[in-house]
JSON list of C-alpha atoms in Angstrom, two decimals:
[
{"chain": "A", "resi": 1, "resn": "MET", "atom": "CA", "xyz": [26.93, 170.27, 117.93]},
{"chain": "A", "resi": 2, "resn": "GLN", "atom": "CA", "xyz": [25.65, 169.63, 114.43]},
{"chain": "A", "resi": 3, "resn": "PRO", "atom": "CA", "xyz": [24.81, 166.13, 113.21]},
{"chain": "A", "resi": 4, "resn": "THR", "atom": "CA", "xyz": [27.25, 164.29, 111.00]},
{"chain": "A", "resi": 5, "resn": "VAL", "atom": "CA", "xyz": [26.21, 164.63, 107.35]},
{"chain": "A", "resi": 6, "resn": "VAL", "atom": "CA", "xyz": [27.31, 161.78, 105.13]},
{"chain": "A", "resi": 7, "resn": "ARG", "atom": "CA", "xyz": [25.94, 161.38, 101.62]},
{"chain": "A", "resi": 8, "resn": "VAL", "atom": "CA", "xyz": [26.38, 158.53, 99.17]},
{"chain": "A", "resi": 9, "resn": "ALA", "atom": "CA", "xyz": [26.72, 159.12, 95.44]},
{"chain": "A", "resi": 10, "resn": "ARG", "atom": "CA", "xyz": [28.03, 157.53, 92.29]},
{"chain": "A", "resi": 11, "resn": "LEU", "atom": "CA", "xyz": [31.50, 158.58, 91.19]},
{"chain": "A", "resi": 12, "resn": "SER", "atom": "CA", "xyz": [30.00, 159.72, 87.90]},
{"chain": "A", "resi": 13, "resn": "ASP", "atom": "CA", "xyz": [27.48, 162.04, 89.62]},
{"chain": "A", "resi": 14, "resn": "PRO", "atom": "CA", "xyz": [28.35, 165.72, 89.19]},
{"chain": "A", "resi": 15, "resn": "ALA", "atom": "CA", "xyz": [29.74, 167.49, 92.24]},
{"chain": "A", "resi": 16, "resn": "GLY", "atom": "CA", "xyz": [27.35, 169.81, 94.01]},
{"chain": "A", "resi": 17, "resn": "PRO", "atom": "CA", "xyz": [27.68, 172.54, 96.64]},
{"chain": "A", "resi": 18, "resn": "ALA", "atom": "CA", "xyz": [26.17, 170.29, 99.37]},
{"chain": "A", "resi": 19, "resn": "ASP", "atom": "CA", "xyz": [28.73, 167.52, 98.78]},
{"chain": "A", "resi": 20, "resn": "GLY", "atom": "CA", "xyz": [31.40, 168.83, 101.11]},
{"chain": "A", "resi": 21, "resn": "VAL", "atom": "CA", "xyz": [34.45, 166.58, 100.97]},
{"chain": "A", "resi": 22, "resn": "ARG", "atom": "CA", "xyz": [34.15, 163.96, 98.19]},
{"chain": "A", "resi": 23, "resn": "VAL", "atom": "CA", "xyz": [35.85, 160.65, 98.97]},
{"chain": "A", "resi": 24, "resn": "LEU", "atom": "CA", "xyz": [36.10, 157.54, 96.82]},
{"chain": "A", "resi": 25, "resn": "VAL", "atom": "CA", "xyz": [35.69, 154.30, 98.80]},
{"chain": "A", "resi": 26, "resn": "GLU", "atom": "CA", "xyz": [36.60, 151.70, 96.15]},
{"chain": "A", "resi": 27, "resn": "ARG", "atom": "CA", "xyz": [39.64, 149.41, 96.29]},
{"chain": "A", "resi": 28, "resn": "LEU", "atom": "CA", "xyz": [40.42, 149.83, 92.58]},
{"chain": "A", "resi": 29, "resn": "TRP", "atom": "CA", "xyz": [40.00, 152.83, 90.33]},
{"chain": "A", "resi": 30, "resn": "PRO", "atom": "CA", "xyz": [36.80, 152.24, 88.30]},
{"chain": "A", "resi": 31, "resn": "ARG", "atom": "CA", "xyz": [37.44, 151.12, 84.74]},
{"chain": "A", "resi": 32, "resn": "GLY", "atom": "CA", "xyz": [36.53, 153.61, 82.07]},
{"chain": "A", "resi": 33, "resn": "THR", "atom": "CA", "xyz": [36.66, 156.60, 84.41]},
{"chain": "A", "resi": 34, "resn": "ALA", "atom": "CA", "xyz": [39.22, 159.28, 83.62]},
{"chain": "A", "resi": 35, "resn": "ARG", "atom": "CA", "xyz": [40.78, 160.59, 86.81]},
{"chain": "A", "resi": 36, "resn": "ALA", "atom": "CA", "xyz": [40.88, 164.10, 85.42]},
{"chain": "A", "resi": 37, "resn": "SER", "atom": "CA", "xyz": [37.10, 164.10, 84.94]},
{"chain": "A", "resi": 38, "resn": "VAL", "atom": "CA", "xyz": [36.28, 163.41, 88.61]},
{"chain": "A", "resi": 39, "resn": "VAL", "atom": "CA", "xyz": [35.98, 165.94, 91.44]},
{"chain": "A", "resi": 40, "resn": "LEU", "atom": "CA", "xyz": [37.64, 164.07, 94.30]},
{"chain": "A", "resi": 41, "resn": "ASP", "atom": "CA", "xyz": [39.19, 165.14, 97.60]},
{"chain": "A", "resi": 42, "resn": "GLY", "atom": "CA", "xyz": [40.44, 161.75, 98.74]},
{"chain": "A", "resi": 43, "resn": "TRP", "atom": "CA", "xyz": [40.56, 158.04, 98.04]},
{"chain": "A", "resi": 44, "resn": "TYR", "atom": "CA", "xyz": [40.17, 155.66, 100.98]},
{"chain": "A", "resi": 45, "resn": "ARG", "atom": "CA", "xyz": [40.88, 152.39, 99.20]},
{"chain": "A", "resi": 46, "resn": "GLY", "atom": "CA", "xyz": [41.84, 150.73, 102.48]},
{"chain": "A", "resi": 47, "resn": "LEU", "atom": "CA", "xyz": [38.23, 150.99, 103.64]},
{"chain": "A", "resi": 48, "resn": "ALA", "atom": "CA", "xyz": [36.84, 149.07, 100.69]},
{"chain": "A", "resi": 49, "resn": "PRO", "atom": "CA", "xyz": [35.55, 145.54, 101.33]},
{"chain": "A", "resi": 50, "resn": "SER", "atom": "CA", "xyz": [37.98, 142.68, 100.86]},
{"chain": "A", "resi": 51, "resn": "ASP", "atom": "CA", "xyz": [38.12, 141.13, 97.40]},
{"chain": "A", "resi": 52, "resn": "GLU", "atom": "CA", "xyz": [36.63, 137.93, 98.83]},
{"chain": "A", "resi": 53, "resn": "LEU", "atom": "CA", "xyz": [33.64, 139.76, 100.34]},
{"chain": "A", "resi": 54, "resn": "ARG", "atom": "CA", "xyz": [33.11, 141.91, 97.27]},
{"chain": "A", "resi": 55, "resn": "THR", "atom": "CA", "xyz": [33.18, 138.87, 94.98]},
{"chain": "A", "resi": 56, "resn": "TRP", "atom": "CA", "xyz": [30.80, 136.89, 97.21]},
{"chain": "A", "resi": 57, "resn": "TYR", "atom": "CA", "xyz": [28.35, 139.81, 97.39]},
{"chain": "A", "resi": 58, "resn": "GLY", "atom": "CA", "xyz": [28.27, 140.66, 93.68]},
{"chain": "A", "resi": 59, "resn": "HIS", "atom": "CA", "xyz": [25.73, 143.47, 94.44]},
{"chain": "A", "resi": 60, "resn": "ASP", "atom": "CA", "xyz": [22.97, 140.88, 94.88]},
{"chain": "A", "resi": 61, "resn": "PRO", "atom": "CA", "xyz": [20.22, 142.78, 96.75]},
{"chain": "A", "resi": 62, "resn": "GLU", "atom": "CA", "xyz": [19.22, 139.59, 98.59]},
{"chain": "A", "resi": 63, "resn": "ARG", "atom": "CA", "xyz": [22.72, 139.39, 100.09]},
{"chain": "A", "resi": 64, "resn": "PHE", "atom": "CA", "xyz": [22.97, 143.04, 101.16]},
{"chain": "A", "resi": 65, "resn": "ALA", "atom": "CA", "xyz": [22.05, 142.53, 104.83]},
{"chain": "A", "resi": 66, "resn": "GLU", "atom": "CA", "xyz": [24.67, 139.81, 105.26]},
{"chain": "A", "resi": 67, "resn": "PHE", "atom": "CA", "xyz": [27.18, 141.80, 103.22]},
{"chain": "A", "resi": 68, "resn": "ALA", "atom": "CA", "xyz": [26.64, 144.80, 105.52]},
{"chain": "A", "resi": 69, "resn": "GLU", "atom": "CA", "xyz": [27.19, 142.64, 108.60]},
{"chain": "A", "resi": 70, "resn": "ARG", "atom": "CA", "xyz": [30.38, 141.07, 107.21]},
{"chain": "A", "resi": 71, "resn": "TYR", "atom": "CA", "xyz": [31.68, 144.42, 106.00]},
{"chain": "A", "resi": 72, "resn": "ARG", "atom": "CA", "xyz": [31.12, 146.02, 109.41]},
{"chain": "A", "resi": 73, "resn": "ALA", "atom": "CA", "xyz": [33.18, 143.18, 110.89]},
{"chain": "A", "resi": 74, "resn": "GLU", "atom": "CA", "xyz": [35.98, 143.91, 108.39]},
{"chain": "A", "resi": 75, "resn": "LEU", "atom": "CA", "xyz": [35.90, 147.58, 109.38]},
{"chain": "A", "resi": 76, "resn": "ARG", "atom": "CA", "xyz": [36.75, 146.58, 112.96]},
{"chain": "A", "resi": 77, "resn": "ALA", "atom": "CA", "xyz": [40.07, 145.07, 111.84]},
{"chain": "A", "resi": 78, "resn": "PRO", "atom": "CA", "xyz": [43.06, 146.97, 113.30]},
{"chain": "A", "resi": 79, "resn": "ASP", "atom": "CA", "xyz": [44.41, 147.93, 109.88]},
{"chain": "A", "resi": 80, "resn": "ARG", "atom": "CA", "xyz": [41.14, 149.70, 109.00]},
{"chain": "A", "resi": 81, "resn": "VAL", "atom": "CA", "xyz": [40.34, 151.44, 112.28]},
{"chain": "A", "resi": 82, "resn": "ALA", "atom": "CA", "xyz": [42.79, 154.32, 111.71]},
{"chain": "A", "resi": 83, "resn": "ALA", "atom": "CA", "xyz": [41.44, 155.05, 108.22]},
{"chain": "A", "resi": 84, "resn": "LEU", "atom": "CA", "xyz": [37.89, 154.90, 109.52]},
{"chain": "A", "resi": 85, "resn": "GLU", "atom": "CA", "xyz": [38.78, 157.35, 112.30]},
{"chain": "A", "resi": 86, "resn": "ARG", "atom": "CA", "xyz": [40.32, 159.78, 109.76]},
{"chain": "A", "resi": 87, "resn": "LEU", "atom": "CA", "xyz": [37.13, 159.60, 107.70]},
{"chain": "A", "resi": 88, "resn": "ARG", "atom": "CA", "xyz": [35.02, 160.06, 110.85]},
{"chain": "A", "resi": 89, "resn": "ALA", "atom": "CA", "xyz": [37.05, 163.20, 111.68]},
{"chain": "A", "resi": 90, "resn": "LEU", "atom": "CA", "xyz": [36.43, 164.56, 108.17]},
{"chain": "A", "resi": 91, "resn": "ALA", "atom": "CA", "xyz": [32.71, 163.95, 108.60]},
{"chain": "A", "resi": 92, "resn": "GLY", "atom": "CA", "xyz": [32.81, 165.76, 111.95]},
{"chain": "A", "resi": 93, "resn": "ASP", "atom": "CA", "xyz": [34.17, 168.88, 110.24]},
{"chain": "A", "resi": 94, "resn": "GLY", "atom": "CA", "xyz": [31.40, 169.13, 107.65]},
{"chain": "A", "resi": 95, "resn": "PRO", "atom": "CA", "xyz": [29.52, 167.20, 105.00]},
{"chain": "A", "resi": 96, "resn": "VAL", "atom": "CA", "xyz": [31.21, 164.21, 103.39]},
{"chain": "A", "resi": 97, "resn": "THR", "atom": "CA", "xyz": [30.08, 162.46, 100.22]},
{"chain": "A", "resi": 98, "resn": "LEU", "atom": "CA", "xyz": [31.18, 158.84, 99.87]},
{"chain": "A", "resi": 99, "resn": "LEU", "atom": "CA", "xyz": [31.61, 157.95, 96.22]},
{"chain": "A", "resi": 100, "resn": "THR", "atom": "CA", "xyz": [31.16, 154.52, 94.71]},
{"chain": "A", "resi": 101, "resn": "ALA", "atom": "CA", "xyz": [31.30, 153.09, 91.21]},
{"chain": "A", "resi": 102, "resn": "SER", "atom": "CA", "xyz": [28.31, 150.89, 92.01]},
{"chain": "A", "resi": 103, "resn": "GLY", "atom": "CA", "xyz": [25.22, 151.22, 89.87]},
{"chain": "A", "resi": 104, "resn": "SER", "atom": "CA", "xyz": [23.18, 150.86, 93.07]},
{"chain": "A", "resi": 105, "resn": "PRO", "atom": "CA", "xyz": [24.72, 153.16, 95.69]},
{"chain": "A", "resi": 106, "resn": "ALA", "atom": "CA", "xyz": [21.98, 152.35, 98.23]},
{"chain": "A", "resi": 107, "resn": "ILE", "atom": "CA", "xyz": [23.25, 148.75, 98.46]},
{"chain": "A", "resi": 108, "resn": "SER", "atom": "CA", "xyz": [26.96, 149.47, 98.18]},
{"chain": "A", "resi": 109, "resn": "GLN", "atom": "CA", "xyz": [29.84, 149.58, 100.64]},
{"chain": "A", "resi": 110, "resn": "ALA", "atom": "CA", "xyz": [29.45, 153.37, 100.62]},
{"chain": "A", "resi": 111, "resn": "ALA", "atom": "CA", "xyz": [25.95, 153.01, 102.10]},
{"chain": "A", "resi": 112, "resn": "VAL", "atom": "CA", "xyz": [27.27, 150.74, 104.86]},
{"chain": "A", "resi": 113, "resn": "LEU", "atom": "CA", "xyz": [30.14, 153.14, 105.58]},
{"chain": "A", "resi": 114, "resn": "ALA", "atom": "CA", "xyz": [27.71, 156.07, 105.74]},
{"chain": "A", "resi": 115, "resn": "ALA", "atom": "CA", "xyz": [25.63, 154.20, 108.31]},
{"chain": "A", "resi": 116, "resn": "VAL", "atom": "CA", "xyz": [28.74, 153.42, 110.37]},
{"chain": "A", "resi": 117, "resn": "LEU", "atom": "CA", "xyz": [29.87, 157.06, 110.27]},
{"chain": "A", "resi": 118, "resn": "THR", "atom": "CA", "xyz": [26.49, 158.39, 111.33]},
{"chain": "A", "resi": 119, "resn": "GLY", "atom": "CA", "xyz": [26.09, 155.82, 114.09]},
{"chain": "A", "resi": 120, "resn": "GLU", "atom": "CA", "xyz": [23.24, 153.85, 112.53]}
]
């Protein structure tokens, strides 16, 4: 059995052959981004952090650890479990690239989701 491969990238990054399935994990479509200009296989808006959590976090690096903990708790909510399982199944079939509009993908919800999907 091969390991689950989950990458994190910015929505504006060009698609590459190693990307596999490209999935956007933002609640809202990013402003200023034309849908026709993006290579995208799916949009899992239901897996994005709540507006309250996203607003509190504000991509402050000092809050990332607590954000990750709170976001993981949100992902355990019954309404998100099914979407997370669908995404986990996609990742089991081959590489998945989680796309974010964040300027810092390493401290975004996509990074937390990648860790959840790979069992970290």
